[in-house]
CSV table of C-alpha atoms and ligand atoms in Angstrom, one decimal:
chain,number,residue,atom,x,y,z
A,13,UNK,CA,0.0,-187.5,43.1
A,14,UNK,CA,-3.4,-189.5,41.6
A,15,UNK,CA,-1.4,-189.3,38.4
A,16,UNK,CA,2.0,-190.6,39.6
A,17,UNK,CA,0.6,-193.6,42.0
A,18,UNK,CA,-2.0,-194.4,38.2
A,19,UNK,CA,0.8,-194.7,36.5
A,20,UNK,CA,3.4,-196.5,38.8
A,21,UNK,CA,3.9,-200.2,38.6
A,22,UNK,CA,4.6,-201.5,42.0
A,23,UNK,CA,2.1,-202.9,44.3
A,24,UNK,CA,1.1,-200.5,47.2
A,25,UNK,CA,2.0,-196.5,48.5
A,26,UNK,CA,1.3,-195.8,52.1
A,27,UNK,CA,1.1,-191.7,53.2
A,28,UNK,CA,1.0,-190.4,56.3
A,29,UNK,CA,1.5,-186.9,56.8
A,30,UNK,CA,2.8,-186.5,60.1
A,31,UNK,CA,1.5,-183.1,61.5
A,32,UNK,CA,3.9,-182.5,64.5
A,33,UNK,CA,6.7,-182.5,62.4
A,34,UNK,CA,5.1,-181.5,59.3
A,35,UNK,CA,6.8,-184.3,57.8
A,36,UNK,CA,5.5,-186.8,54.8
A,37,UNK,CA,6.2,-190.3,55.2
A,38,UNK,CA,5.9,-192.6,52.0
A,39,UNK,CA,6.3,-196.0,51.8
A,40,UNK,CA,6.4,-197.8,48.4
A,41,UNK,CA,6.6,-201.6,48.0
A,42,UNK,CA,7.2,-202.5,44.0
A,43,UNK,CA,7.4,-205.8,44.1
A,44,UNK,CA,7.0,-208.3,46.6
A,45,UNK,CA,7.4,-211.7,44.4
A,46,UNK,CA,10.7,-212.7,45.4
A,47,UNK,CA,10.0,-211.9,49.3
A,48,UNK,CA,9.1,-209.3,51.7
A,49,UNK,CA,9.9,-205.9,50.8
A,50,UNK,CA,12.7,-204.2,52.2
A,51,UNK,CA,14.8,-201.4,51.9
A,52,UNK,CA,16.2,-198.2,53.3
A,53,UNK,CA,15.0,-195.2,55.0
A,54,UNK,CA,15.4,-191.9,53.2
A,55,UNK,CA,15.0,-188.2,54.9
A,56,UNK,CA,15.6,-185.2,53.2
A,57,UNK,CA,14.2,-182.1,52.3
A,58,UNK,CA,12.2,-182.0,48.8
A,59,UNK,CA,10.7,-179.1,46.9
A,60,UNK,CA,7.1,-180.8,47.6
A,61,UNK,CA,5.4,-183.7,48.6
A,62,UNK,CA,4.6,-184.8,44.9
A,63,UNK,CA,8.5,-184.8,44.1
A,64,UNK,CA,9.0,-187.0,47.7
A,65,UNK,CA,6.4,-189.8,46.4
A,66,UNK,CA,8.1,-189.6,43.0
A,67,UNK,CA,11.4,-190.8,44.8
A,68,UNK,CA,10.0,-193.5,46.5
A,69,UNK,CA,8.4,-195.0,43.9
A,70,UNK,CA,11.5,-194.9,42.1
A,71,UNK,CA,14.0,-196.1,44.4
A,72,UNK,CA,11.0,-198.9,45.4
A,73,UNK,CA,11.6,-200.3,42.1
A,74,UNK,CA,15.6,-199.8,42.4
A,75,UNK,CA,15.8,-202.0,45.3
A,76,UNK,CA,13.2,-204.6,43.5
A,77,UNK,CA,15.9,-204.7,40.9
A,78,UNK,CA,18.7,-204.7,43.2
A,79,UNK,CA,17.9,-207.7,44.8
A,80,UNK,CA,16.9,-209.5,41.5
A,81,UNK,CA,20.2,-209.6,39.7
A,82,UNK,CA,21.8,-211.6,42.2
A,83,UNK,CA,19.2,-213.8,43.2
A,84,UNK,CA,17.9,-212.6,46.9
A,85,UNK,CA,14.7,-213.4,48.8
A,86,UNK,CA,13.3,-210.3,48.9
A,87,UNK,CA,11.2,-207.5,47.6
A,88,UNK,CA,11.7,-204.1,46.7
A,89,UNK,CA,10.7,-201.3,49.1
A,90,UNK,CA,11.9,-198.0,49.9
A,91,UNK,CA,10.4,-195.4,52.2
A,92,UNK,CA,11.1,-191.7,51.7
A,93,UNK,CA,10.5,-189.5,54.9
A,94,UNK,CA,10.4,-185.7,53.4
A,95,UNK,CA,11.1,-183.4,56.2
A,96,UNK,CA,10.7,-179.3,56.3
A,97,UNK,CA,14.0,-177.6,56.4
A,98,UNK,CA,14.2,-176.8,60.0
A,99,UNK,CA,13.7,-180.2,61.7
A,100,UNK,CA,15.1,-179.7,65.3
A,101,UNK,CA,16.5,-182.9,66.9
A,102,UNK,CA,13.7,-183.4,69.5
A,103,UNK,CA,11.1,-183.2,66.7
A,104,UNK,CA,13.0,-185.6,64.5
A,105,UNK,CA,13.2,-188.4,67.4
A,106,UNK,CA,9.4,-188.1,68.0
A,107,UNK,CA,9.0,-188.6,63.7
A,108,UNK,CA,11.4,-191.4,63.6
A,109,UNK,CA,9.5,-193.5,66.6
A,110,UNK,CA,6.1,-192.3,65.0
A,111,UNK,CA,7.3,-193.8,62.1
A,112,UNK,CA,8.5,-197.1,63.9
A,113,UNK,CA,5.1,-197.7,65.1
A,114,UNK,CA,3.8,-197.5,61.2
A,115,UNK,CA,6.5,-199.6,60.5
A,116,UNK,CA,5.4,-202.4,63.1
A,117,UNK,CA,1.8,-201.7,62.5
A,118,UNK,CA,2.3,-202.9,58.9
A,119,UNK,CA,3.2,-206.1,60.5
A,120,UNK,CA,6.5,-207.3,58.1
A,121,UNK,CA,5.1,-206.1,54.5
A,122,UNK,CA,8.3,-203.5,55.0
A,123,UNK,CA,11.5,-203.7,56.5
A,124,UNK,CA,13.8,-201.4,56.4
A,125,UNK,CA,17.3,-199.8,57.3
A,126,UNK,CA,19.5,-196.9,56.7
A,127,UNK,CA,20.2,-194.4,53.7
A,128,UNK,CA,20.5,-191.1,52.3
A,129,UNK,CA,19.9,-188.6,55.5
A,130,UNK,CA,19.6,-192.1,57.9
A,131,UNK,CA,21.8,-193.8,60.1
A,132,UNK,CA,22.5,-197.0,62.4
A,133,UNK,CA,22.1,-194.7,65.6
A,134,UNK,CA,18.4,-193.8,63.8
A,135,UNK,CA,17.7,-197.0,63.0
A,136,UNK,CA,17.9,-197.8,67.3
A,137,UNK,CA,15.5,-195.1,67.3
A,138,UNK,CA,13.2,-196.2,64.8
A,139,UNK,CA,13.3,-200.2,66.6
A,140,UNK,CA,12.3,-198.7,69.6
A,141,UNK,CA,8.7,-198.7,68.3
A,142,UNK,CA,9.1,-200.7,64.6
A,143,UNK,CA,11.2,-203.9,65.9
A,144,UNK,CA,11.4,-206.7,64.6
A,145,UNK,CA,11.0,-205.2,60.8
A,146,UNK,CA,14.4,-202.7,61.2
A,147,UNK,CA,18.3,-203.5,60.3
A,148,UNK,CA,21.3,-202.4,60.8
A,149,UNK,CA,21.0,-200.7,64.3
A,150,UNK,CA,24.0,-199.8,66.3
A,151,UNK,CA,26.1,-203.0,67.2
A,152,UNK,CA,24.9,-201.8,71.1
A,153,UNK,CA,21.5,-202.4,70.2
A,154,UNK,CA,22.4,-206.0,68.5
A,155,UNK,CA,22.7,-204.8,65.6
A,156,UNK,CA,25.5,-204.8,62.4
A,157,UNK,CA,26.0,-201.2,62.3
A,158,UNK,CA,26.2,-199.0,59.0
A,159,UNK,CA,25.9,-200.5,55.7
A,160,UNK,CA,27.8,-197.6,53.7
A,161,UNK,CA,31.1,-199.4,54.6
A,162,UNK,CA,29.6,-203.2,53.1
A,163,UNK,CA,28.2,-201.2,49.9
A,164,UNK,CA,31.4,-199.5,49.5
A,165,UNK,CA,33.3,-202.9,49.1
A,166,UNK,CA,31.1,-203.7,46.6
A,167,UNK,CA,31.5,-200.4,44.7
A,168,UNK,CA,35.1,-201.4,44.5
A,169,UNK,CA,34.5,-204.6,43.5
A,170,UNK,CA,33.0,-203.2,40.8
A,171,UNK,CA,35.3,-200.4,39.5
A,172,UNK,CA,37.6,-203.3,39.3
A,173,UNK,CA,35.9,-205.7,37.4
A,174,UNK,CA,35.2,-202.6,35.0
A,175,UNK,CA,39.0,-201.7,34.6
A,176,UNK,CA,39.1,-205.2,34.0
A,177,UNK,CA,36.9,-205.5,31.5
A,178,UNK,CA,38.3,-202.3,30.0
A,179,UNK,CA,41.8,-203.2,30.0
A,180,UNK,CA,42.1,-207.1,31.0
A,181,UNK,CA,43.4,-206.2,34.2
A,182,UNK,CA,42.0,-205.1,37.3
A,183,UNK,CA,44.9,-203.5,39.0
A,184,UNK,CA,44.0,-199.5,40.5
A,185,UNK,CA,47.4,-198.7,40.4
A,186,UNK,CA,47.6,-195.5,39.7
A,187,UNK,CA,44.3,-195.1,38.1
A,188,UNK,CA,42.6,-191.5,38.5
A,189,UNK,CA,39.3,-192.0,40.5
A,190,UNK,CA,37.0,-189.2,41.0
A,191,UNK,CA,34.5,-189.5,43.9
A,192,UNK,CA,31.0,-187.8,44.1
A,193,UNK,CA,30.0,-187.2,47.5
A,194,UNK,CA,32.2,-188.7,50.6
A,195,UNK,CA,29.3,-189.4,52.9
A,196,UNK,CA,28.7,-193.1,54.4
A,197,UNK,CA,29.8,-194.6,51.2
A,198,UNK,CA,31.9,-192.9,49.3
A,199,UNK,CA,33.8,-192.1,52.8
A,200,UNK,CA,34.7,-195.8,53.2
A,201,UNK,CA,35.2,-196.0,49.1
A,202,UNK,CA,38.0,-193.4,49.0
A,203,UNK,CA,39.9,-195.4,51.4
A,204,UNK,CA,39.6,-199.3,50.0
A,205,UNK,CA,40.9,-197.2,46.8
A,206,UNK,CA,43.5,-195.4,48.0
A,207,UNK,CA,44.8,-198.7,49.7
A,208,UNK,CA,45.3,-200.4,46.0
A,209,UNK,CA,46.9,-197.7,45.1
A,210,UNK,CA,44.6,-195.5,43.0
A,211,UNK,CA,44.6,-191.9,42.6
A,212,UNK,CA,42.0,-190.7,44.4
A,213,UNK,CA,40.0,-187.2,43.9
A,214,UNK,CA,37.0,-186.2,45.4
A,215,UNK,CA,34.3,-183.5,45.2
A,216,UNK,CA,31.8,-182.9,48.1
A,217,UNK,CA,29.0,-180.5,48.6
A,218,UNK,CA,29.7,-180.2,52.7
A,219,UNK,CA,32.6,-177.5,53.3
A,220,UNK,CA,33.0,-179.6,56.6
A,221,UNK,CA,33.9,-183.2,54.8
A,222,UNK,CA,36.2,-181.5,52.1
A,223,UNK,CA,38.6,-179.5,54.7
A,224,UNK,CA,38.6,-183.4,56.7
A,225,UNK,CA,39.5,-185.3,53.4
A,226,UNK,CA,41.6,-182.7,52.5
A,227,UNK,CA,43.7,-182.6,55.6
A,228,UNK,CA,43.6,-186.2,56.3
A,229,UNK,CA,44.5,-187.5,52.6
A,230,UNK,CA,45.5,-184.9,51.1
A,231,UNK,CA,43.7,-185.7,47.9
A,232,UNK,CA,42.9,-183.3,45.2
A,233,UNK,CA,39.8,-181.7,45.3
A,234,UNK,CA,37.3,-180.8,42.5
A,235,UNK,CA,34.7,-178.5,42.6
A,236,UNK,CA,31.4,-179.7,42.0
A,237,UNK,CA,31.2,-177.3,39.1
A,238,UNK,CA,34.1,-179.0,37.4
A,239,UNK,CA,33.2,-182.6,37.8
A,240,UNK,CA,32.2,-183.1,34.5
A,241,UNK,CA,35.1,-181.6,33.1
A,242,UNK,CA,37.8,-183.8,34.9
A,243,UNK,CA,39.5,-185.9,33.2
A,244,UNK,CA,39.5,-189.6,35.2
A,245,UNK,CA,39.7,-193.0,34.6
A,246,UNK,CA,36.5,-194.0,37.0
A,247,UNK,CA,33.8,-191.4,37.9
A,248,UNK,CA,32.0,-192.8,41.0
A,249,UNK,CA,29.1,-191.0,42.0
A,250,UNK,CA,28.1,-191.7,45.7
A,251,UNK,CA,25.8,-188.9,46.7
A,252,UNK,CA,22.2,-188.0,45.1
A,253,UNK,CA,20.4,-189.8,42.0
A,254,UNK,CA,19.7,-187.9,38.5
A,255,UNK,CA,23.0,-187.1,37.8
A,256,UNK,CA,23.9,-188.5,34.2
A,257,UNK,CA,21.6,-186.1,32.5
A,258,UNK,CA,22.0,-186.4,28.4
A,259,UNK,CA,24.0,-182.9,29.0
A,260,UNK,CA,26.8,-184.6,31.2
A,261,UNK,CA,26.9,-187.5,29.9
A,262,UNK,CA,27.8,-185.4,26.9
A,263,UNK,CA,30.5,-184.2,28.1
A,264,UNK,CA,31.9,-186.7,30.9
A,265,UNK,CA,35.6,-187.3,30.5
A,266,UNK,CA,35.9,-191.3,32.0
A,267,UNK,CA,36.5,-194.1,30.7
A,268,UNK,CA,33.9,-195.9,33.1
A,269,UNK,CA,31.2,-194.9,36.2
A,270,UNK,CA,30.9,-197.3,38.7
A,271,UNK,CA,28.9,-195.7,41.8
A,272,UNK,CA,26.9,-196.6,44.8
A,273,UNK,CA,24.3,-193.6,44.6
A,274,UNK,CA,20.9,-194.6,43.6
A,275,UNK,CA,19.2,-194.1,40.3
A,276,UNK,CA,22.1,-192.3,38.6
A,277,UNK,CA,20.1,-192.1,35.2
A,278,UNK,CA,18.1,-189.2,34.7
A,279,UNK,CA,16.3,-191.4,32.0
A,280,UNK,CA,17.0,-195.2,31.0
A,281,UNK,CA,18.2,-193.4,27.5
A,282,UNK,CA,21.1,-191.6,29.1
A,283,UNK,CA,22.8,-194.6,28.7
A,284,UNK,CA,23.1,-194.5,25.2
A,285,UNK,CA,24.6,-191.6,25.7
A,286,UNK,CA,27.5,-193.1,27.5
A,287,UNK,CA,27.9,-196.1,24.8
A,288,UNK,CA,28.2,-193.9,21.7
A,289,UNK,CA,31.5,-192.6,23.3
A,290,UNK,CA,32.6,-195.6,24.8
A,291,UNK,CA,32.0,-194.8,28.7
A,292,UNK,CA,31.4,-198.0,30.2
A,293,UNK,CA,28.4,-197.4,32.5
A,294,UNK,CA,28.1,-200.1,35.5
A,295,UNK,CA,24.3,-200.0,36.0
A,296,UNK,CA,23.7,-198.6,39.8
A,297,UNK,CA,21.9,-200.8,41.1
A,298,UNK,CA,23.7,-204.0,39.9
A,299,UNK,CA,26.6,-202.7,42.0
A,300,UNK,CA,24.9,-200.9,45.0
A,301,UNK,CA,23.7,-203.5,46.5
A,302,UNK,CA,26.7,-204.8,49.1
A,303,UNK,CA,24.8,-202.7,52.2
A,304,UNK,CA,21.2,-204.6,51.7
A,305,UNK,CA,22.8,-208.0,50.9
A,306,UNK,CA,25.7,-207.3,53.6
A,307,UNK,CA,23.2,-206.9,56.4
A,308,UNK,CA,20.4,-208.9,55.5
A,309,UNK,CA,22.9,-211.9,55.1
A,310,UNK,CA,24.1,-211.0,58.8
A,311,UNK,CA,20.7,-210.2,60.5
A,312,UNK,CA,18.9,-212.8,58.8
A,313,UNK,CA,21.2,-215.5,57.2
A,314,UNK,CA,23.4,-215.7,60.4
A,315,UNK,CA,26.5,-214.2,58.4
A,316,UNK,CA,30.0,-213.4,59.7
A,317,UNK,CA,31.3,-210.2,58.9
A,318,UNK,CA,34.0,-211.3,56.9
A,319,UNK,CA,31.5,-213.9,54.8
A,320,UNK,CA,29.3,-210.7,54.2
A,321,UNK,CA,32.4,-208.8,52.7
A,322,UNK,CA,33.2,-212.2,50.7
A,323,UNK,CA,30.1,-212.8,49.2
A,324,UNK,CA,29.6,-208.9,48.2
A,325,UNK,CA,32.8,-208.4,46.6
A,326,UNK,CA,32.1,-212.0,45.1
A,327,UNK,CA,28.1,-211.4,43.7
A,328,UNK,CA,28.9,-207.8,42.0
A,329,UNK,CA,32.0,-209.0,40.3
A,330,UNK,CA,30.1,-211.8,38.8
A,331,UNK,CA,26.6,-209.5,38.2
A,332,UNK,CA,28.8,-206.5,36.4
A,333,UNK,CA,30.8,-209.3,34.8
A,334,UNK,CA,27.2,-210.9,33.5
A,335,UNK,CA,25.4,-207.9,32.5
A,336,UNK,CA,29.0,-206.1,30.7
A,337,UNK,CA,29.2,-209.3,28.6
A,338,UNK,CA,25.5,-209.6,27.9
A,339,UNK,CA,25.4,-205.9,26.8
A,340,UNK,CA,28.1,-206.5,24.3
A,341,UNK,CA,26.7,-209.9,22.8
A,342,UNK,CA,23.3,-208.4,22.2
A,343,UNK,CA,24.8,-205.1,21.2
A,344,UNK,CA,22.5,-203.4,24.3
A,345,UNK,CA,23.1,-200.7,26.6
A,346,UNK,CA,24.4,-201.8,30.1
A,347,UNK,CA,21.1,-200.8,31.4
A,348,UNK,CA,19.1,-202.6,29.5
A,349,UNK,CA,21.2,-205.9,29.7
A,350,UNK,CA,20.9,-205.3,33.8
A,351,UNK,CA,17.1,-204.4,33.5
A,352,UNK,CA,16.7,-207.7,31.4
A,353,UNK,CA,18.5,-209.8,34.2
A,354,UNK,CA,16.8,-208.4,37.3
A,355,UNK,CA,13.4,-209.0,34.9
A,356,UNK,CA,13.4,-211.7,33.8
A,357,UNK,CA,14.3,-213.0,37.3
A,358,UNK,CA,11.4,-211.4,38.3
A,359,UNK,CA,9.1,-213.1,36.0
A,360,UNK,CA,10.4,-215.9,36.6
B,26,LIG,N1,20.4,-198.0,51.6
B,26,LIG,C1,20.3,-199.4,51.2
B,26,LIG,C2,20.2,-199.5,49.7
B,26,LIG,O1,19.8,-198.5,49.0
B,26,LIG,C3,19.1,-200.0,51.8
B,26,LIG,C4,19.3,-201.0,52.9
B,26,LIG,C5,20.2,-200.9,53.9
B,26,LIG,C6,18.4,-202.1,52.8
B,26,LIG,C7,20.3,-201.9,54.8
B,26,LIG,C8,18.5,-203.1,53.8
B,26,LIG,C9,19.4,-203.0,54.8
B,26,LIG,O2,20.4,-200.5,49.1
């Protein structure tokens, strides 16, 4: 861990190990130029504590970079609470108000809201002891409720301006859409696409979520051992990060991936990978970010709900839009145009 924090190039890690759960909590801040940093709340399970850090730090920066592109007032931040298998429910509300109080004792140099393994009703939880510094609680508890649904808009704004990019039009119609993970993203996702008429398929770790989405839509299902073999016109992947590895992006058969899930790249590299056969890869973070900017806007800038949607849809259209054009007039991976964008903001 001496080793990863050495070499990292954000500003501050805070640790606390949290004995009664026998939970790790890590906060890192990258960068706090452009404003305080904020960001979501993670909670999983990780093979160690090392690997939990290592997720932090990364996403840290993601969110730094995510709020760059478009221009936001704030820094990037990202705390990663890695929790032992078993974690029964009385145990995790005692971790999540621990955790509030850390959150309130560091006095507004974090804020933070939901994500992966988090949720508005959590979020209540965690404001009992880290108010003011936590967003999107439960509308009950003032709150704005769950970004997934504001970062899903976004995610369709950009498999849109993709297609249109790809094909000078941005009509869905009948374009084959494959969706990774259907949880409070991708759940939302699947139905703004199937309303413009896409053809939606979906594949989903949680037996529970395929039989619903099965039943309910009746979309086709693929495996997750077959995702990388399906022939679509946008991948979407809206579950974990890591998952363009140089072996599937080998061998991915889209014609773009536009996705909410966080740090998609297994390395910056990968998305070389992608350009030498023509996949048009819409860096994550440059269209991931309609749940921050959503509810920040609302719980901060006084937004209505329907400007949020309007200026999400709005700021990744014109972000992909930038960073697609830029990559092709400096003959650049999409990655690196969107890393030169959010950096040179950034320095700025
Ligand atoms: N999960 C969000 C993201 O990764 C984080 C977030 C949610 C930040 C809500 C602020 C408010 O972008």
């Amino acid at each position: 861990m001496e080793q990863l924090i050495r070499g990292w190039k954000g500003e501050i890690v805070i640790v606390r190990y949290d004995r009664e759960a026998d939970a790790w909590i890590f906060i890192a801040i990258y960068s706090t130029r452009l404003g305080p940093a904020a960001g979501g709340t993670r909670m999983r399970t990780y093979p160690s504590a090392k690997a939990a850090l290592q997720d932090a730090m990364l996403l840290a920066k993601g969110m730094a970079y995510k709020y760059a592109v478009p221009n936001m007032p704030w820094g990037g931040g990202k705390c990663v609470i890695a929790v032992p298998e078993t974690l029964d429910k009385k145990a995790r509300l005692g971790l999540l108000r621990r955790y509030g109080a850390l959150v309130k004792q560091l006095g507004g140099m974090f804020y933070t809201g939901p994500d992966m393994g988090t949720c508005s009703e959590d979020m209540d939880i965690i404001a009992e002891t880290g108010a003011p510094y936590i967003f999107a609680c439960t509308p009950k508890a003032g709150g704005s409720g769950s970004s997934g649904p504001y970062t899903a808009i976004g995610v369709f704004a950009g498999i849109k301006a993709a297609c249109e990019h790809l094909h000078g039009d941005g009509s869905l119609g009948n374009k084959r859409v494959l969706v990774q993970g259907l949880g409070n993203v991708g759940g939302p996702l699947v139905e703004l696409l199937l309303n413009s008429g896409a053809r939606v398929l979906f594949t989903e770790v949680d037996e529970s979520l395929v039989k619903q989405y099965r039943s309910k839509f009746g979309l086709e299902y693929v495996p997750p051992g077959a995702v990388y073999d399906t022939e679509c016109d946008v991948f979407s992947p809206c579950a974990i990060g890591g998952i363009l590895t140089p072996e599937t992006a080998s061998k991915i058969k889209c014609k773009a991936i536009v996705g909410g899930a966080n740090n998609q790249l297994s390395s910056p590299d990968v998305a070389r990978i992608m350009e030498k056969r023509s996949v048009l890869y819409a860096p994550d973070y440059v269209v991931n970010v309609g749940g921050a900017m959503a509810i920040l806007g609302m719980e901060t800038q006084g937004w209505s709900k329907e400007r949020a949607e309007e200026e999400v849809a709005l700021a990744v259209r014109m972000a992909l839009k930038k960073v697609l054009e830029l990559a092709r007039e400096q003959g650049i991976t999409t990655e690196e145009a969107a890393s030169r964008v959010a950096e040179k903001r950034l320095e700025d």
